[in-house]
PDB file of C-alpha atoms and ligand atoms in Angstrom:
ATOM      1  CA  MET A1035       7.581  14.572  21.257  1.00  0.00           C
ATOM      2  CA  SER A1036       6.642  16.069  17.920  1.00  0.00           C
ATOM      3  CA  LEU A1037       6.059  14.104  14.742  1.00  0.00           C
ATOM      4  CA  THR A1038       9.198  15.542  13.132  1.00  0.00           C
ATOM      5  CA  ALA A1039      11.286  14.624  16.182  1.00  0.00           C
ATOM      6  CA  ASN A1040       9.927  11.057  16.060  1.00  0.00           C
ATOM      7  CA  ILE A1041      10.689  10.810  12.350  1.00  0.00           C
ATOM      8  CA  ALA A1042      14.224  12.075  12.931  1.00  0.00           C
ATOM      9  CA  GLU A1043      14.742   9.528  15.701  1.00  0.00           C
ATOM     10  CA  VAL A1044      13.633   6.621  13.493  1.00  0.00           C
ATOM     11  CA  LYS A1045      15.731   7.912  10.580  1.00  0.00           C
ATOM     12  CA  ALA A1046      18.811   7.936  12.825  1.00  0.00           C
ATOM     13  CA  TYR A1047      17.952   4.460  14.134  1.00  0.00           C
ATOM     14  CA  ILE A1048      17.590   2.993  10.638  1.00  0.00           C
ATOM     15  CA  GLU A1049      20.746   4.709   9.410  1.00  0.00           C
ATOM     16  CA  SER A1050      22.629   3.175  12.352  1.00  0.00           C
ATOM     17  CA  ILE A1051      21.637  -0.265  11.024  1.00  0.00           C
ATOM     18  CA  THR A1052      22.165   0.094   7.271  1.00  0.00           C
ATOM     19  CA  ASP A1053      24.078   2.360   4.877  1.00  0.00           C
ATOM     20  CA  ILE A1054      21.586   1.697   2.093  1.00  0.00           C
ATOM     21  CA  LYS A1055      19.640   4.778   1.031  1.00  0.00           C
ATOM     22  CA  PRO A1056      16.359   3.501  -0.384  1.00  0.00           C
ATOM     23  CA  GLU A1057      14.798   5.385  -3.287  1.00  0.00           C
ATOM     24  CA  ILE A1058      11.753   3.155  -3.724  1.00  0.00           C
ATOM     25  CA  GLY A1059       9.304   2.296  -0.960  1.00  0.00           C
ATOM     26  CA  LEU A1060       7.120  -0.797  -1.048  1.00  0.00           C
ATOM     27  CA  ILE A1061       4.052  -1.321   1.080  1.00  0.00           C
ATOM     28  CA  LEU A1062       3.089  -4.952   0.819  1.00  0.00           C
ATOM     29  CA  GLY A1063      -0.480  -5.981   1.558  1.00  0.00           C
ATOM     30  CA  SER A1064      -2.088  -9.176   2.824  1.00  0.00           C
ATOM     31  CA  GLY A1065      -0.362 -12.213   1.352  1.00  0.00           C
ATOM     32  CA  LEU A1066       1.935 -10.074  -0.818  1.00  0.00           C
ATOM     33  CA  GLY A1067       4.760  -9.694   1.686  1.00  0.00           C
ATOM     34  CA  VAL A1068       6.733 -12.469  -0.030  1.00  0.00           C
ATOM     35  CA  LEU A1069       8.207  -9.843  -2.316  1.00  0.00           C
ATOM     36  CA  ALA A1070      10.325  -8.622   0.595  1.00  0.00           C
ATOM     37  CA  ASP A1071      11.868 -12.111   0.883  1.00  0.00           C
ATOM     38  CA  GLU A1072      13.533 -11.491  -2.482  1.00  0.00           C
ATOM     39  CA  ILE A1073      15.348  -8.341  -1.376  1.00  0.00           C
ATOM     40  CA  GLU A1074      19.116  -8.859  -1.523  1.00  0.00           C
ATOM     41  CA  ASN A1075      21.556  -8.080   1.292  1.00  0.00           C
ATOM     42  CA  PRO A1076      18.590  -7.220   3.462  1.00  0.00           C
ATOM     43  CA  ALA A1077      18.632  -5.341   6.710  1.00  0.00           C
ATOM     44  CA  VAL A1078      15.531  -6.764   8.408  1.00  0.00           C
ATOM     45  CA  ILE A1079      14.154  -4.562  11.159  1.00  0.00           C
ATOM     46  CA  PRO A1080      11.146  -5.852  13.129  1.00  0.00           C
ATOM     47  CA  TYR A1081       8.628  -3.089  13.788  1.00  0.00           C
ATOM     48  CA  LYS A1082       8.764  -3.844  17.482  1.00  0.00           C
ATOM     49  CA  GLU A1083      12.408  -2.735  17.547  1.00  0.00           C
ATOM     50  CA  ILE A1084      11.760   0.574  15.807  1.00  0.00           C
ATOM     51  CA  PRO A1085      11.016   3.509  18.086  1.00  0.00           C
ATOM     52  CA  HIS A1086       7.494   4.957  17.685  1.00  0.00           C
ATOM     53  CA  PHE A1087       6.410   2.160  15.342  1.00  0.00           C
ATOM     54  CA  PRO A1088       3.141   0.390  16.071  1.00  0.00           C
ATOM     55  CA  VAL A1089       3.110  -3.419  15.942  1.00  0.00           C
ATOM     56  CA  SER A1090       1.116  -5.363  13.345  1.00  0.00           C
ATOM     57  CA  THR A1091      -1.427  -7.961  14.482  1.00  0.00           C
ATOM     58  CA  VAL A1092      -3.150  -9.321  11.359  1.00  0.00           C
ATOM     59  CA  GLU A1093      -2.596 -12.849  10.090  1.00  0.00           C
ATOM     60  CA  GLY A1094      -0.492 -12.955   6.941  1.00  0.00           C
ATOM     61  CA  HIS A1095       1.440  -9.841   7.972  1.00  0.00           C
ATOM     62  CA  LYS A1096       4.984 -10.217   9.199  1.00  0.00           C
ATOM     63  CA  GLY A1097       5.651  -6.841  10.722  1.00  0.00           C
ATOM     64  CA  GLN A1098       9.102  -5.764   9.633  1.00  0.00           C
ATOM     65  CA  LEU A1099      10.957  -3.290   7.476  1.00  0.00           C
ATOM     66  CA  VAL A1100      13.255  -4.854   4.913  1.00  0.00           C
ATOM     67  CA  ILE A1101      15.900  -2.595   3.396  1.00  0.00           C
ATOM     68  CA  GLY A1102      18.178  -3.786   0.610  1.00  0.00           C
ATOM     69  CA  THR A1103      18.409  -4.066  -3.147  1.00  0.00           C
ATOM     70  CA  LEU A1104      15.919  -5.467  -5.617  1.00  0.00           C
ATOM     71  CA  LYS A1105      16.602  -5.545  -9.371  1.00  0.00           C
ATOM     72  CA  GLY A1106      19.544  -3.237  -8.768  1.00  0.00           C
ATOM     73  CA  LYS A1107      17.518  -0.565  -6.949  1.00  0.00           C
ATOM     74  CA  ASN A1108      17.700   0.398  -3.303  1.00  0.00           C
ATOM     75  CA  VAL A1109      14.352  -0.337  -1.711  1.00  0.00           C
ATOM     76  CA  VAL A1110      12.633  -0.329   1.641  1.00  0.00           C
ATOM     77  CA  ALA A1111       9.687  -2.665   2.059  1.00  0.00           C
ATOM     78  CA  MET A1112       7.049  -2.747   4.730  1.00  0.00           C
ATOM     79  CA  GLN A1113       6.361  -6.427   5.133  1.00  0.00           C
ATOM     80  CA  GLY A1114       2.966  -5.988   6.738  1.00  0.00           C
ATOM     81  CA  ARG A1115       1.167  -2.711   7.222  1.00  0.00           C
ATOM     82  CA  PHE A1116      -1.060  -1.158   9.850  1.00  0.00           C
ATOM     83  CA  HIS A1117      -4.793  -0.814   9.460  1.00  0.00           C
ATOM     84  CA  TYR A1118      -7.140   1.595  11.160  1.00  0.00           C
ATOM     85  CA  TYR A1119      -9.437  -1.338  12.020  1.00  0.00           C
ATOM     86  CA  GLU A1120      -6.700  -2.810  14.196  1.00  0.00           C
ATOM     87  CA  GLY A1121      -7.240   0.133  16.497  1.00  0.00           C
ATOM     88  CA  TYR A1122      -4.271   2.303  15.515  1.00  0.00           C
ATOM     89  CA  GLY A1123      -4.756   5.985  14.838  1.00  0.00           C
ATOM     90  CA  LEU A1124      -4.165   7.230  11.304  1.00  0.00           C
ATOM     91  CA  ASP A1125      -0.993   8.903  12.556  1.00  0.00           C
ATOM     92  CA  ALA A1126       0.347   5.446  13.436  1.00  0.00           C
ATOM     93  CA  VAL A1127      -0.967   3.889  10.212  1.00  0.00           C
ATOM     94  CA  THR A1128       0.864   6.485   8.121  1.00  0.00           C
ATOM     95  CA  PHE A1129       3.986   7.012  10.256  1.00  0.00           C
ATOM     96  CA  PRO A1130       6.039   4.500   8.203  1.00  0.00           C
ATOM     97  CA  VAL A1131       5.370   6.582   5.062  1.00  0.00           C
ATOM     98  CA  ARG A1132       6.853   9.619   6.829  1.00  0.00           C
ATOM     99  CA  VAL A1133       9.864   7.533   7.766  1.00  0.00           C
ATOM    100  CA  MET A1134      10.273   6.293   4.184  1.00  0.00           C
ATOM    101  CA  ARG A1135      10.298   9.865   2.919  1.00  0.00           C
ATOM    102  CA  ALA A1136      12.853  10.846   5.559  1.00  0.00           C
ATOM    103  CA  ILE A1137      15.274   8.080   4.566  1.00  0.00           C
ATOM    104  CA  GLY A1138      15.123   9.044   0.888  1.00  0.00           C
ATOM    105  CA  VAL A1139      12.092   7.453  -0.737  1.00  0.00           C
ATOM    106  CA  ASP A1140      10.533   9.493  -3.535  1.00  0.00           C
ATOM    107  CA  ARG A1141       8.514   6.781  -5.289  1.00  0.00           C
ATOM    108  CA  MET A1142       6.317   4.224  -3.632  1.00  0.00           C
ATOM    109  CA  ILE A1143       4.553   1.076  -4.774  1.00  0.00           C
ATOM    110  CA  VAL A1144       1.578   0.369  -2.560  1.00  0.00           C
ATOM    111  CA  THR A1145      -0.170  -2.963  -2.836  1.00  0.00           C
ATOM    112  CA  ASN A1146      -3.248  -4.497  -1.321  1.00  0.00           C
ATOM    113  CA  ALA A1147      -5.724  -7.313  -1.538  1.00  0.00           C
ATOM    114  CA  ALA A1148      -9.087  -5.902  -2.570  1.00  0.00           C
ATOM    115  CA  GLY A1149     -12.584  -7.047  -3.342  1.00  0.00           C
ATOM    116  CA  GLY A1150     -13.778  -6.770  -6.932  1.00  0.00           C
ATOM    117  CA  VAL A1151     -16.666  -4.322  -7.341  1.00  0.00           C
ATOM    118  CA  ASN A1152     -16.484  -4.127 -11.130  1.00  0.00           C
ATOM    119  CA  GLU A1153     -18.432  -7.163 -12.331  1.00  0.00           C
ATOM    120  CA  SER A1154     -16.094  -7.701 -15.275  1.00  0.00           C
ATOM    121  CA  TYR A1155     -13.243  -8.450 -12.849  1.00  0.00           C
ATOM    122  CA  ALA A1156     -12.379 -11.925 -11.598  1.00  0.00           C
ATOM    123  CA  PRO A1157     -10.565 -13.125  -8.479  1.00  0.00           C
ATOM    124  CA  GLY A1158      -6.853 -13.229  -9.234  1.00  0.00           C
ATOM    125  CA  ASP A1159      -6.902 -10.111 -11.438  1.00  0.00           C
ATOM    126  CA  LEU A1160      -4.305  -7.437 -10.806  1.00  0.00           C
ATOM    127  CA  MET A1161      -5.595  -3.857 -10.943  1.00  0.00           C
ATOM    128  CA  LEU A1162      -3.465  -0.749 -11.360  1.00  0.00           C
ATOM    129  CA  ILE A1163      -5.052   1.904  -9.182  1.00  0.00           C
ATOM    130  CA  LYS A1164      -6.070   4.870 -11.328  1.00  0.00           C
ATOM    131  CA  ASP A1165      -7.569   6.831  -8.463  1.00  0.00           C
ATOM    132  CA  HIS A1166      -9.193   6.306  -5.098  1.00  0.00           C
ATOM    133  CA  ILE A1167     -12.322   7.291  -3.269  1.00  0.00           C
ATOM    134  CA  ASN A1168     -11.721   8.004   0.393  1.00  0.00           C
ATOM    135  CA  PHE A1169     -14.806   6.443   1.948  1.00  0.00           C
ATOM    136  CA  THR A1170     -13.352   6.276   5.442  1.00  0.00           C
ATOM    137  CA  GLY A1171     -14.761   9.603   6.562  1.00  0.00           C
ATOM    138  CA  ARG A1172     -11.327  10.445   7.996  1.00  0.00           C
ATOM    139  CA  ASN A1173      -8.117  11.983   6.845  1.00  0.00           C
ATOM    140  CA  PRO A1174      -4.626  11.417   8.261  1.00  0.00           C
ATOM    141  CA  LEU A1175      -3.723  15.088   7.735  1.00  0.00           C
ATOM    142  CA  ILE A1176      -6.350  16.417  10.149  1.00  0.00           C
ATOM    143  CA  GLY A1177      -4.721  18.589  12.792  1.00  0.00           C
ATOM    144  CA  PRO A1178      -2.075  21.289  12.685  1.00  0.00           C
ATOM    145  CA  ASN A1179      -0.009  21.133   9.483  1.00  0.00           C
ATOM    146  CA  ASP A1180       3.769  21.035   9.643  1.00  0.00           C
ATOM    147  CA  GLU A1181       4.884  22.925   6.527  1.00  0.00           C
ATOM    148  CA  LYS A1182       8.224  21.091   6.683  1.00  0.00           C
ATOM    149  CA  LEU A1183       6.358  17.854   5.911  1.00  0.00           C
ATOM    150  CA  GLY A1184       4.011  19.175   3.241  1.00  0.00           C
ATOM    151  CA  VAL A1185       1.400  21.778   2.359  1.00  0.00           C
ATOM    152  CA  ARG A1186      -1.845  22.340   4.243  1.00  0.00           C
ATOM    153  CA  PHE A1187      -4.059  21.461   1.262  1.00  0.00           C
ATOM    154  CA  PRO A1188      -2.314  18.840  -0.868  1.00  0.00           C
ATOM    155  CA  ASP A1189      -3.410  18.377  -4.474  1.00  0.00           C
ATOM    156  CA  MET A1190      -4.833  14.917  -5.109  1.00  0.00           C
ATOM    157  CA  SER A1191      -5.512  15.255  -8.840  1.00  0.00           C
ATOM    158  CA  THR A1192      -2.670  12.887  -9.712  1.00  0.00           C
ATOM    159  CA  ALA A1193      -2.599  10.886  -6.493  1.00  0.00           C
ATOM    160  CA  TYR A1194      -1.541   7.833  -8.488  1.00  0.00           C
ATOM    161  CA  CYS A1195       1.263   8.956 -10.793  1.00  0.00           C
ATOM    162  CA  PRO A1196       0.177   8.682 -14.462  1.00  0.00           C
ATOM    163  CA  ASP A1197       3.781   8.142 -15.606  1.00  0.00           C
ATOM    164  CA  LEU A1198       4.377   5.292 -13.168  1.00  0.00           C
ATOM    165  CA  ARG A1199       1.065   3.750 -14.203  1.00  0.00           C
ATOM    166  CA  ALA A1200       1.974   4.007 -17.897  1.00  0.00           C
ATOM    167  CA  LEU A1201       5.283   2.318 -17.081  1.00  0.00           C
ATOM    168  CA  ALA A1202       3.442  -0.432 -15.208  1.00  0.00           C
ATOM    169  CA  HIS A1203       1.142  -1.033 -18.212  1.00  0.00           C
ATOM    170  CA  LYS A1204       4.162  -1.221 -20.527  1.00  0.00           C
ATOM    171  CA  VAL A1205       5.963  -3.676 -18.266  1.00  0.00           C
ATOM    172  CA  ALA A1206       2.826  -5.799 -17.783  1.00  0.00           C
ATOM    173  CA  ASN A1207       2.355  -5.990 -21.564  1.00  0.00           C
ATOM    174  CA  ALA A1208       5.964  -6.955 -22.125  1.00  0.00           C
ATOM    175  CA  HIS A1209       5.597  -9.826 -19.637  1.00  0.00           C
ATOM    176  CA  GLY A1210       2.185 -10.949 -20.888  1.00  0.00           C
ATOM    177  CA  ILE A1211       0.577 -10.116 -17.538  1.00  0.00           C
ATOM    178  CA  LYS A1212      -3.016  -8.950 -17.799  1.00  0.00           C
ATOM    179  CA  VAL A1213      -3.800  -5.906 -15.672  1.00  0.00           C
ATOM    180  CA  GLN A1214      -7.019  -4.047 -15.067  1.00  0.00           C
ATOM    181  CA  GLU A1215      -7.067  -0.359 -14.244  1.00  0.00           C
ATOM    182  CA  GLY A1216      -9.627   1.091 -11.899  1.00  0.00           C
ATOM    183  CA  VAL A1217     -10.745   3.088  -8.902  1.00  0.00           C
ATOM    184  CA  TYR A1218     -10.018   1.778  -5.396  1.00  0.00           C
ATOM    185  CA  VAL A1219     -12.536   2.624  -2.711  1.00  0.00           C
ATOM    186  CA  GLY A1220     -11.059   2.693   0.784  1.00  0.00           C
ATOM    187  CA  LEU A1221     -13.319   1.854   3.741  1.00  0.00           C
ATOM    188  CA  LEU A1222     -12.527   1.325   7.389  1.00  0.00           C
ATOM    189  CA  GLY A1223     -13.613  -2.320   7.794  1.00  0.00           C
ATOM    190  CA  PRO A1224     -13.161  -4.719   9.451  1.00  0.00           C
ATOM    191  CA  SER A1225     -16.559  -6.077   8.397  1.00  0.00           C
ATOM    192  CA  TYR A1226     -16.841  -6.564   4.666  1.00  0.00           C
ATOM    193  CA  GLU A1227     -19.496  -4.522   2.889  1.00  0.00           C
ATOM    194  CA  THR A1228     -23.122  -5.477   2.404  1.00  0.00           C
ATOM    195  CA  PRO A1229     -24.402  -6.122  -1.137  1.00  0.00           C
ATOM    196  CA  ALA A1230     -26.277  -2.791  -0.992  1.00  0.00           C
ATOM    197  CA  GLU A1231     -23.070  -0.959  -0.081  1.00  0.00           C
ATOM    198  CA  ILE A1232     -21.201  -2.625  -2.950  1.00  0.00           C
ATOM    199  CA  CYS A1233     -24.015  -1.668  -5.344  1.00  0.00           C
ATOM    200  CA  MET A1234     -23.676   1.936  -4.128  1.00  0.00           C
ATOM    201  CA  LEU A1235     -19.887   1.923  -4.502  1.00  0.00           C
ATOM    202  CA  ARG A1236     -20.235   0.638  -8.074  1.00  0.00           C
ATOM    203  CA  ILE A1237     -22.693   3.433  -8.931  1.00  0.00           C
ATOM    204  CA  LEU A1238     -20.227   5.915  -7.430  1.00  0.00           C
ATOM    205  CA  GLY A1239     -17.466   4.735  -9.750  1.00  0.00           C
ATOM    206  CA  GLY A1240     -15.599   2.190  -7.654  1.00  0.00           C
ATOM    207  CA  ASP A1241     -13.947  -0.860  -9.210  1.00  0.00           C
ATOM    208  CA  ALA A1242     -12.362  -2.414  -6.140  1.00  0.00           C
ATOM    209  CA  VAL A1243     -12.807  -2.066  -2.403  1.00  0.00           C
ATOM    210  CA  GLY A1244     -10.452  -2.489   0.514  1.00  0.00           C
ATOM    211  CA  MET A1245      -9.494  -1.441   4.025  1.00  0.00           C
ATOM    212  CA  SER A1246      -6.067   0.118   3.494  1.00  0.00           C
ATOM    213  CA  THR A1247      -3.983   2.235   1.126  1.00  0.00           C
ATOM    214  CA  VAL A1248      -5.989   5.484   1.167  1.00  0.00           C
ATOM    215  CA  PRO A1249      -4.394   6.924   4.350  1.00  0.00           C
ATOM    216  CA  GLU A1250      -0.880   5.954   3.259  1.00  0.00           C
ATOM    217  CA  VAL A1251      -1.374   7.463  -0.203  1.00  0.00           C
ATOM    218  CA  ILE A1252      -2.743  10.726   1.215  1.00  0.00           C
ATOM    219  CA  VAL A1253       0.336  11.046   3.422  1.00  0.00           C
ATOM    220  CA  ALA A1254       2.655  10.014   0.579  1.00  0.00           C
ATOM    221  CA  ARG A1255       1.214  12.764  -1.626  1.00  0.00           C
ATOM    222  CA  HIS A1256       1.496  15.251   1.233  1.00  0.00           C
ATOM    223  CA  ALA A1257       5.163  14.248   1.509  1.00  0.00           C
ATOM    224  CA  GLY A1258       5.713  14.582  -2.254  1.00  0.00           C
ATOM    225  CA  ILE A1259       6.160  10.864  -2.924  1.00  0.00           C
ATOM    226  CA  ARG A1260       4.973   9.618  -6.313  1.00  0.00           C
ATOM    227  CA  VAL A1261       2.706   6.598  -5.987  1.00  0.00           C
ATOM    228  CA  LEU A1262       1.975   3.472  -7.972  1.00  0.00           C
ATOM    229  CA  GLY A1263      -0.892   1.410  -6.552  1.00  0.00           C
ATOM    230  CA  ILE A1264      -1.607  -2.224  -7.354  1.00  0.00           C
ATOM    231  CA  SER A1265      -4.608  -4.160  -6.060  1.00  0.00           C
ATOM    232  CA  CYS A1266      -4.796  -7.911  -6.136  1.00  0.00           C
ATOM    233  CA  ILE A1267      -8.482  -8.724  -6.625  1.00  0.00           C
ATOM    234  CA  SER A1268      -8.640 -11.518  -4.083  1.00  0.00           C
ATOM    235  CA  ASN A1269     -12.390 -12.106  -4.202  1.00  0.00           C
ATOM    236  CA  MET A1270     -15.497 -10.539  -5.614  1.00  0.00           C
ATOM    237  CA  ALA A1271     -17.230  -8.111  -3.251  1.00  0.00           C
ATOM    238  CA  ALA A1272     -20.548  -8.938  -1.595  1.00  0.00           C
ATOM    239  CA  GLY A1273     -23.625  -9.593  -3.715  1.00  0.00           C
ATOM    240  CA  ILE A1274     -21.791 -10.552  -6.907  1.00  0.00           C
ATOM    241  CA  LEU A1275     -21.274 -14.278  -6.304  1.00  0.00           C
ATOM    242  CA  PRO A1276     -23.475 -16.618  -4.243  1.00  0.00           C
ATOM    243  CA  GLN A1277     -20.826 -17.607  -1.677  1.00  0.00           C
ATOM    244  CA  PRO A1278     -19.988 -15.618   1.471  1.00  0.00           C
ATOM    245  CA  LEU A1279     -16.696 -13.716   1.742  1.00  0.00           C
ATOM    246  CA  SER A1280     -13.853 -14.967   3.880  1.00  0.00           C
ATOM    247  CA  HIS A1281     -10.323 -13.933   4.783  1.00  0.00           C
ATOM    248  CA  GLU A1282      -9.299 -17.495   3.807  1.00  0.00           C
ATOM    249  CA  GLU A1283     -10.414 -16.843   0.216  1.00  0.00           C
ATOM    250  CA  VAL A1284      -8.432 -13.600   0.228  1.00  0.00           C
ATOM    251  CA  MET A1285      -5.287 -15.461   1.304  1.00  0.00           C
ATOM    252  CA  GLU A1286      -5.873 -18.380  -1.108  1.00  0.00           C
ATOM    253  CA  THR A1287      -6.277 -16.122  -4.136  1.00  0.00           C
ATOM    254  CA  THR A1288      -3.273 -13.945  -3.305  1.00  0.00           C
ATOM    255  CA  GLU A1289      -1.289 -17.188  -3.016  1.00  0.00           C
ATOM    256  CA  LYS A1290      -2.334 -18.117  -6.579  1.00  0.00           C
ATOM    257  CA  VAL A1291      -1.620 -14.723  -8.117  1.00  0.00           C
ATOM    258  CA  LYS A1292       1.647 -14.281  -6.222  1.00  0.00           C
ATOM    259  CA  SER A1293       3.967 -15.240  -9.060  1.00  0.00           C
ATOM    260  CA  ALA A1294       2.400 -12.820 -11.575  1.00  0.00           C
ATOM    261  CA  PHE A1295       2.402 -10.132  -8.895  1.00  0.00           C
ATOM    262  CA  LEU A1296       6.074 -10.726  -8.043  1.00  0.00           C
ATOM    263  CA  THR A1297       7.094 -10.724 -11.704  1.00  0.00           C
ATOM    264  CA  LEU A1298       5.204  -7.494 -12.363  1.00  0.00           C
ATOM    265  CA  VAL A1299       6.476  -5.550  -9.360  1.00  0.00           C
ATOM    266  CA  LYS A1300      10.088  -6.654  -9.828  1.00  0.00           C
ATOM    267  CA  ALA A1301       9.996  -5.703 -13.519  1.00  0.00           C
ATOM    268  CA  ILE A1302       8.535  -2.291 -12.658  1.00  0.00           C
ATOM    269  CA  ILE A1303      11.264  -1.706 -10.069  1.00  0.00           C
ATOM    270  CA  LYS A1304      13.919  -2.672 -12.608  1.00  0.00           C
ATOM    271  CA  GLU A1305      12.572  -0.111 -15.084  1.00  0.00           C
TER     272      GLU A1305
HETATM  273 CL1  LIG B1417     -14.923  -7.403  -0.471  1.00  0.00          CL
HETATM  274  N1  LIG B1417     -14.008  -5.511   1.036  1.00  0.00           N
HETATM  275  C1  LIG B1417     -13.055  -4.889   1.716  1.00  0.00           C
HETATM  276  N2  LIG B1417     -13.398  -3.773   2.374  1.00  0.00           N
HETATM  277  N3  LIG B1417     -11.786  -5.304   1.785  1.00  0.00           N
HETATM  278  C2  LIG B1417     -11.471  -6.408   1.114  1.00  0.00           C
HETATM  279  C3  LIG B1417     -12.407  -7.126   0.391  1.00  0.00           C
HETATM  280  C4  LIG B1417     -13.706  -6.628   0.369  1.00  0.00           C
HETATM  281  N4  LIG B1417     -11.794  -8.182  -0.166  1.00  0.00           N
HETATM  282  C5  LIG B1417     -10.512  -8.122   0.209  1.00  0.00           C
HETATM  283  N5  LIG B1417     -10.299  -7.051   0.992  1.00  0.00           N
END
């Protein structure tokens, strides 16, 4: 079956479950999935029940689509996302973005937990993603291009929509939430970086580092979706602080910053 046929099948499946036509897509990263619990009148669809969807394996990821209303807007949230390091292909990692586009999404908020590379950052900071560096050495658009889905050579000069980012700054200010703005470097993982790699990424202009987001944003831009990206700086990257990195620290920090994150994202959706 072709990609477009698979997308059409999932679109029909979702539309058989809910009448809600989402306009905003949310991809919720490690520990940030709680936002989906606040969606009203939700249709909750476990990934394992959706045709052609892969199934999420990482701790802290629930693995379901939640479609409903949030702050008066129709939204679809991915509660848990797929990572390349789990062994999925990039086509699987980015398939949900194709589905979002097909069911009506034209703006997307993508979130993640990321390591701080910029030494002026602190764990618990929220960072609006200004741009990314694709350090994965791969691209989800490799292969024949289907012109119905997007152009062969998509422009990435405003990958992260300046207008949405300006709105996010305005909303953050109004709520007294401090936000950083910086460049997200996407790597494959699953090992964290060495101190030498983090030093290199800093020299190259990176402010935060993570193992997600880049493939989804490339496909979103290909599909014509405008993107707002928010990183939760869950820990400082290797070589900055004396202690080793751990997934537990990532989860602990996202737990602490959750309420500011929820307030910010809900206020942005409202606006
Ligand atoms: Cl330090 N590196 C990567 N690649 N991903 C992360 C991280 C670091 N901290 C949270 N996620």
